[in-house]
Amino acid sequence: MTPERKKKAPAATPPATPKAPKAQPESTATTQEPPVLKSLYSPEVLTNDHKNINFHDFIAIIPPVFYDVALLLFMVHGINTAPYTKVEESFNTQAIHDLMMFKATEFDSYDHLAFPGVVPRTFIGPLIMKLVTQPMVSIMTADGKKDLDLDWLLYIARYMFAFITVHSLRILRQGTARAFGYTVASFFSLICFTQFHLVFWGSRFIPNTWALIFVSYAFGALFASWNPVTTKETLDVLRERQRIFGSPPTSLNDGKVRKLKISRKAPEEVPIPFSLVVTLGSLTFASIVFRLELLALFVPLLISEIFIFKHIKLVPAITTVVLFALVSLSATVFIDTPMWRSESPLWPELQVFLFNIVQGRSSEYGTSPPTYYLTHLLPKIAPLAFPLALRAYIADPRVQRFMNPAIVFIAVLSLVGHKEWRFLFPILPLVNVAAAISLTRVHRLGWMTKRSQPANTTGSPRFYHKPLALLIPLALAASFIVANASLEVSSLNYPGGVALRAVHDYVKMSDVEDGWPVVHMDVYTCQNGASRFLEMGRKDGWTYRKDEGLTQDDEFIKAGFSHLLTTTPELHVGAGWNELGVDGKPVGPAKGSRWEMVPGYIHALKDVKVDFGPGGAAAWIQETVDKVMKDGIEWRPKRHVYGVKLPIDVRKEPKIYLLKKKGWRS
């Protein structure tokens, strides 16, 4: 009987307990608020997915490093296609060569002392390239070789500079992923990959590329600060890795589970996060050292983030900017004053500003109307991204937040009469981010189903989103094909480099019988490809000179030149040298000329015209489709792009000729 009583005693208590739980859900159900519904077309609904959890887009599942490697390889292809440099890159190219080749005791041999240019430029960029290229040069010469060929050093320098550019875009992509999602970041990388100007000029030593690099670092850090990694998120990732791999990573206290506590300070207790220090420091350094006009981008950004969005605190921001400004200004003055042998402290960017803006000398190189940047130059460097960025700017307040400073930057530049596309180069990555947001919205709306539609959203995709989504890969593919074709065409803009290489092929080292050559390069040759990196005979006794102001043939003879690279051979061999004689052959040099024409010439790009052929556009499209369907797509970049002949006519013209002094034997 006692066991039964013990069973009944606890059985008497259950009826009292269920009553309380039944009443509790009824009271909570009445106070629970319904979920907030958002429109499917709200800016953050389709893009704010920085872990790619809700959508699992195939474009975002691809490992991000794939995009970085692809962009770097495309830049390397651009370097191999057009390795030489032009006048815009002249100072930095020659300075990098001098720092790599000459010792401190050979400072008098530096090119900028003989040819200083109209304004001084900073040596900080070339010094950075000297530091980053030295390890690779040391590795390549570790087998006992005395040195590398000069042209190899040019390739190495450009490869490393391309790597720096890609790394800065990687940081911007990572920040974009934090702020807008992995799909936006992936589309950003694809846009960069298919953009000719970014691929072609991202490895060229102009101050605007340096500015682009630091702007990318700055905005990548800024975007990351908009959506920082929380301690809880870090713990969740570590626990997930422990669940998958069975034990935590070795960095977690030698494989033992470490009980992490939330020790980070609240955001309001931190004076200024490290990411914002990177933003402020990068823009301050780039403005003072490389391009002073970046202040037109930096100042509006700083004002908006401090006073409008309350994202940065005033006192820490000003303190950080002042400290970086003092360090940057001290660095450029300390380095550039002795390098330019200036008697007074020299700040090169200030001299550039005074020359271009205060004195108005930039107008000597041509002027354009105020709207030229928006109507011509931005569509030129971002033909696909520019209209997409405009759409994103109109629809998304987040885009307005980082593009408004860029618009102020464009407006300030528009006040200056002289305009060039490269002045807009630093903000090109920002345009690409805005364009990527537009592509992401179209992409997700086009492929969205009822099951994949975000929860708690209203509305549905329109009928035209699917066709637009199908057009995205076609547009990116077309942009890539145009970029690849543009690389081939642009390689014809450097005949000076080709001509200087041809001199070494013509004058064989072993065949020299009358002393070492003394080669003169005219202004056109020097401005369109020739550089000190191509003076490969200097170590064997060759002499290369680019004397200016020589107008008479006698002056070239008296100077002792043995070979001339010139665009005006008639000055030396007579005006009718290329006229045809009675035998149908060129007449050649006039009697009494002291120069001989070396057979052949170096051609340069004359112009590019659209030419669909005799049948017009329709016939070209039909022929292209038939060829692709029949023969497939093949890689033949020298003649066609992927086996498809583009509807363009690239016309070339003879430009540089090689003359040899009579009596000089080789």
Short mmCIF file of N, CA, C and O in Angstrom, two decimals, residues 32-82:
data_model
loop_
_atom_site.label_atom_id
_atom_site.label_comp_id
_atom_site.label_asym_id
_atom_site.label_seq_id
_atom_site.Cartn_x
_atom_site.Cartn_y
_atom_site.Cartn_z
N GLN A 32 2.80 40.53 -27.81
CA GLN A 32 3.80 40.35 -28.86
C GLN A 32 3.46 41.18 -30.09
O GLN A 32 2.34 41.13 -30.59
N GLU A 33 4.46 41.93 -30.58
CA GLU A 33 4.24 42.81 -31.73
C GLU A 33 4.47 42.04 -33.02
O GLU A 33 5.35 41.19 -33.11
N PRO A 34 3.69 42.32 -34.03
CA PRO A 34 3.89 41.64 -35.32
C PRO A 34 5.19 42.11 -35.98
O PRO A 34 5.67 43.22 -35.71
N PRO A 35 5.81 41.29 -36.82
CA PRO A 35 7.06 41.69 -37.49
C PRO A 35 6.84 42.90 -38.39
O PRO A 35 5.77 43.07 -38.99
N VAL A 36 7.89 43.72 -38.47
CA VAL A 36 7.82 44.92 -39.32
C VAL A 36 8.04 44.51 -40.78
O VAL A 36 9.02 43.85 -41.11
N LEU A 37 7.12 44.89 -41.61
CA LEU A 37 7.23 44.56 -43.04
C LEU A 37 8.00 45.66 -43.76
O LEU A 37 7.83 46.84 -43.49
N LYS A 38 8.85 45.22 -44.66
CA LYS A 38 9.62 46.16 -45.48
C LYS A 38 9.35 45.89 -46.95
O LYS A 38 9.07 44.76 -47.35
N SER A 39 9.47 46.93 -47.71
CA SER A 39 9.31 46.78 -49.15
C SER A 39 10.48 46.00 -49.73
O SER A 39 11.63 46.15 -49.30
N LEU A 40 10.19 45.15 -50.69
CA LEU A 40 11.24 44.39 -51.35
C LEU A 40 12.25 45.30 -52.02
O LEU A 40 13.40 44.92 -52.24
N TYR A 41 11.84 46.52 -52.34
CA TYR A 41 12.72 47.44 -53.05
C TYR A 41 13.43 48.42 -52.11
O TYR A 41 14.04 49.38 -52.55
N SER A 42 13.35 48.17 -50.80
CA SER A 42 14.12 48.98 -49.87
C SER A 42 15.61 48.76 -50.12
O SER A 42 16.04 47.64 -50.43
N PRO A 43 16.43 49.78 -49.98
CA PRO A 43 17.84 49.67 -50.35
C PRO A 43 18.58 48.55 -49.64
O PRO A 43 19.38 47.83 -50.24
N GLU A 44 18.29 48.36 -48.33
CA GLU A 44 19.09 47.39 -47.58
C GLU A 44 18.58 45.96 -47.69
O GLU A 44 19.29 45.02 -47.32
N VAL A 45 17.37 45.75 -48.21
CA VAL A 45 16.79 44.41 -48.22
C VAL A 45 17.57 43.46 -49.12
O VAL A 45 17.85 42.32 -48.77
N LEU A 46 17.93 43.92 -50.29
CA LEU A 46 18.54 43.04 -51.29
C LEU A 46 20.06 43.01 -51.23
O LEU A 46 20.69 42.24 -51.96
N THR A 47 20.68 43.84 -50.41
CA THR A 47 22.14 43.90 -50.39
C THR A 47 22.75 43.66 -49.03
O THR A 47 23.89 43.24 -48.94
N ASN A 48 22.02 43.91 -47.95
CA ASN A 48 22.61 43.82 -46.63
C ASN A 48 22.64 42.37 -46.16
O ASN A 48 21.84 41.94 -45.33
N ASP A 49 23.57 41.61 -46.68
CA ASP A 49 23.71 40.20 -46.35
C ASP A 49 25.19 39.86 -46.40
O ASP A 49 25.67 39.16 -47.28
N HIS A 50 25.93 40.38 -45.41
CA HIS A 50 27.39 40.33 -45.51
C HIS A 50 27.97 38.93 -45.32
O HIS A 50 29.17 38.73 -45.50
N LYS A 51 27.15 37.97 -44.93
CA LYS A 51 27.63 36.59 -44.81
C LYS A 51 27.11 35.69 -45.93
O LYS A 51 27.43 34.51 -45.97
N ASN A 52 26.30 36.24 -46.82
CA ASN A 52 25.72 35.47 -47.92
C ASN A 52 24.95 34.27 -47.39
O ASN A 52 25.04 33.15 -47.91
N ILE A 53 24.18 34.49 -46.32
CA ILE A 53 23.42 33.41 -45.70
C ILE A 53 22.02 33.29 -46.31
O ILE A 53 21.54 32.21 -46.62
N ASN A 54 21.38 34.43 -46.49
CA ASN A 54 19.98 34.41 -46.90
C ASN A 54 19.78 34.04 -48.37
O ASN A 54 18.73 33.53 -48.74
N PHE A 55 20.76 34.34 -49.20
CA PHE A 55 20.56 34.17 -50.64
C PHE A 55 21.43 33.06 -51.24
O PHE A 55 21.02 32.38 -52.15
N HIS A 56 22.65 32.91 -50.74
CA HIS A 56 23.58 31.92 -51.30
C HIS A 56 23.75 32.11 -52.80
O HIS A 56 23.64 31.16 -53.58
N ASP A 57 24.01 33.32 -53.21
CA ASP A 57 24.23 33.59 -54.63
C ASP A 57 25.47 32.85 -55.11
O ASP A 57 26.51 32.86 -54.45
N PHE A 58 25.36 32.26 -56.28
CA PHE A 58 26.50 31.53 -56.82
C PHE A 58 27.69 32.45 -57.05
O PHE A 58 28.84 32.05 -56.92
N ILE A 59 27.40 33.72 -57.38
CA ILE A 59 28.49 34.65 -57.65
C ILE A 59 29.25 34.99 -56.39
O ILE A 59 30.43 35.33 -56.42
N ALA A 60 28.58 34.89 -55.22
CA ALA A 60 29.23 35.19 -53.95
C ALA A 60 29.82 33.96 -53.29
O ALA A 60 30.59 34.07 -52.35
N ILE A 61 29.45 32.77 -53.76
CA ILE A 61 30.01 31.54 -53.20
C ILE A 61 31.43 31.32 -53.72
O ILE A 61 32.25 30.68 -53.06
N ILE A 62 31.77 31.88 -54.87
CA ILE A 62 33.12 31.76 -55.40
C ILE A 62 34.11 32.37 -54.40
O ILE A 62 33.88 33.47 -53.89
N PRO A 63 35.20 31.69 -54.08
CA PRO A 63 36.17 32.24 -53.12
C PRO A 63 36.64 33.63 -53.54
O PRO A 63 37.02 33.83 -54.71
N PRO A 64 36.62 34.59 -52.65
CA PRO A 64 36.99 35.96 -53.04
C PRO A 64 38.39 36.08 -53.62
O PRO A 64 38.62 36.93 -54.48
N VAL A 65 39.31 35.23 -53.16
CA VAL A 65 40.68 35.33 -53.67
C VAL A 65 40.73 35.06 -55.17
O VAL A 65 41.66 35.51 -55.87
N PHE A 66 39.73 34.32 -55.68
CA PHE A 66 39.69 34.06 -57.13
C PHE A 66 39.60 35.37 -57.91
O PHE A 66 40.27 35.53 -58.93
N TYR A 67 38.78 36.29 -57.44
CA TYR A 67 38.64 37.57 -58.13
C TYR A 67 39.95 38.37 -58.07
O TYR A 67 40.33 39.02 -59.04
N ASP A 68 40.64 38.31 -56.93
CA ASP A 68 41.90 39.04 -56.81
C ASP A 68 42.96 38.48 -57.75
O ASP A 68 43.66 39.23 -58.43
N VAL A 69 43.05 37.15 -57.79
CA VAL A 69 44.05 36.52 -58.67
C VAL A 69 43.72 36.80 -60.13
O VAL A 69 44.62 37.09 -60.94
N ALA A 70 42.44 36.74 -60.49
CA ALA A 70 42.06 36.99 -61.88
C ALA A 70 42.40 38.42 -62.29
O ALA A 70 42.93 38.67 -63.39
N LEU A 71 42.13 39.39 -61.42
CA LEU A 71 42.45 40.78 -61.73
C LEU A 71 43.95 40.98 -61.85
O LEU A 71 44.42 41.67 -62.76
N LEU A 72 44.71 40.37 -60.96
CA LEU A 72 46.17 40.50 -61.03
C LEU A 72 46.71 39.88 -62.32
O LEU A 72 47.60 40.46 -62.97
N LEU A 73 46.20 38.72 -62.70
CA LEU A 73 46.67 38.08 -63.93
C LEU A 73 46.32 38.92 -65.15
O LEU A 73 47.11 39.00 -66.12
N PHE A 74 45.15 39.54 -65.14
CA PHE A 74 44.78 40.39 -66.28
C PHE A 74 45.70 41.62 -66.34
O PHE A 74 46.08 42.07 -67.42
N MET A 75 46.05 42.16 -65.18
CA MET A 75 46.99 43.28 -65.17
C MET A 75 48.37 42.85 -65.68
O MET A 75 49.03 43.59 -66.41
N VAL A 76 48.79 41.66 -65.30
CA VAL A 76 50.07 41.14 -65.78
C VAL A 76 50.03 40.98 -67.30
O VAL A 76 51.01 41.30 -68.01
N HIS A 77 48.91 40.50 -67.81
CA HIS A 77 48.75 40.41 -69.27
C HIS A 77 48.85 41.79 -69.91
O HIS A 77 49.48 41.96 -70.96
N GLY A 78 48.25 42.81 -69.27
CA GLY A 78 48.37 44.16 -69.79
C GLY A 78 49.79 44.68 -69.77
O GLY A 78 50.23 45.37 -70.69
N ILE A 79 50.54 44.32 -68.72
CA ILE A 79 51.96 44.74 -68.65
C ILE A 79 52.76 44.08 -69.75
O ILE A 79 53.58 44.73 -70.41
N ASN A 80 52.56 42.79 -69.97
CA ASN A 80 53.29 42.10 -71.02
C ASN A 80 52.92 42.60 -72.41
O ASN A 80 53.75 42.60 -73.32
N THR A 81 51.66 43.04 -72.57
CA THR A 81 51.22 43.54 -73.87
C THR A 81 51.79 44.92 -74.14
O THR A 81 52.22 45.22 -75.27
N ALA A 82 51.82 45.79 -73.15
CA ALA A 82 52.31 47.16 -73.31
C ALA A 82 53.24 47.48 -72.14
O ALA A 82 52.83 48.14 -71.18
#
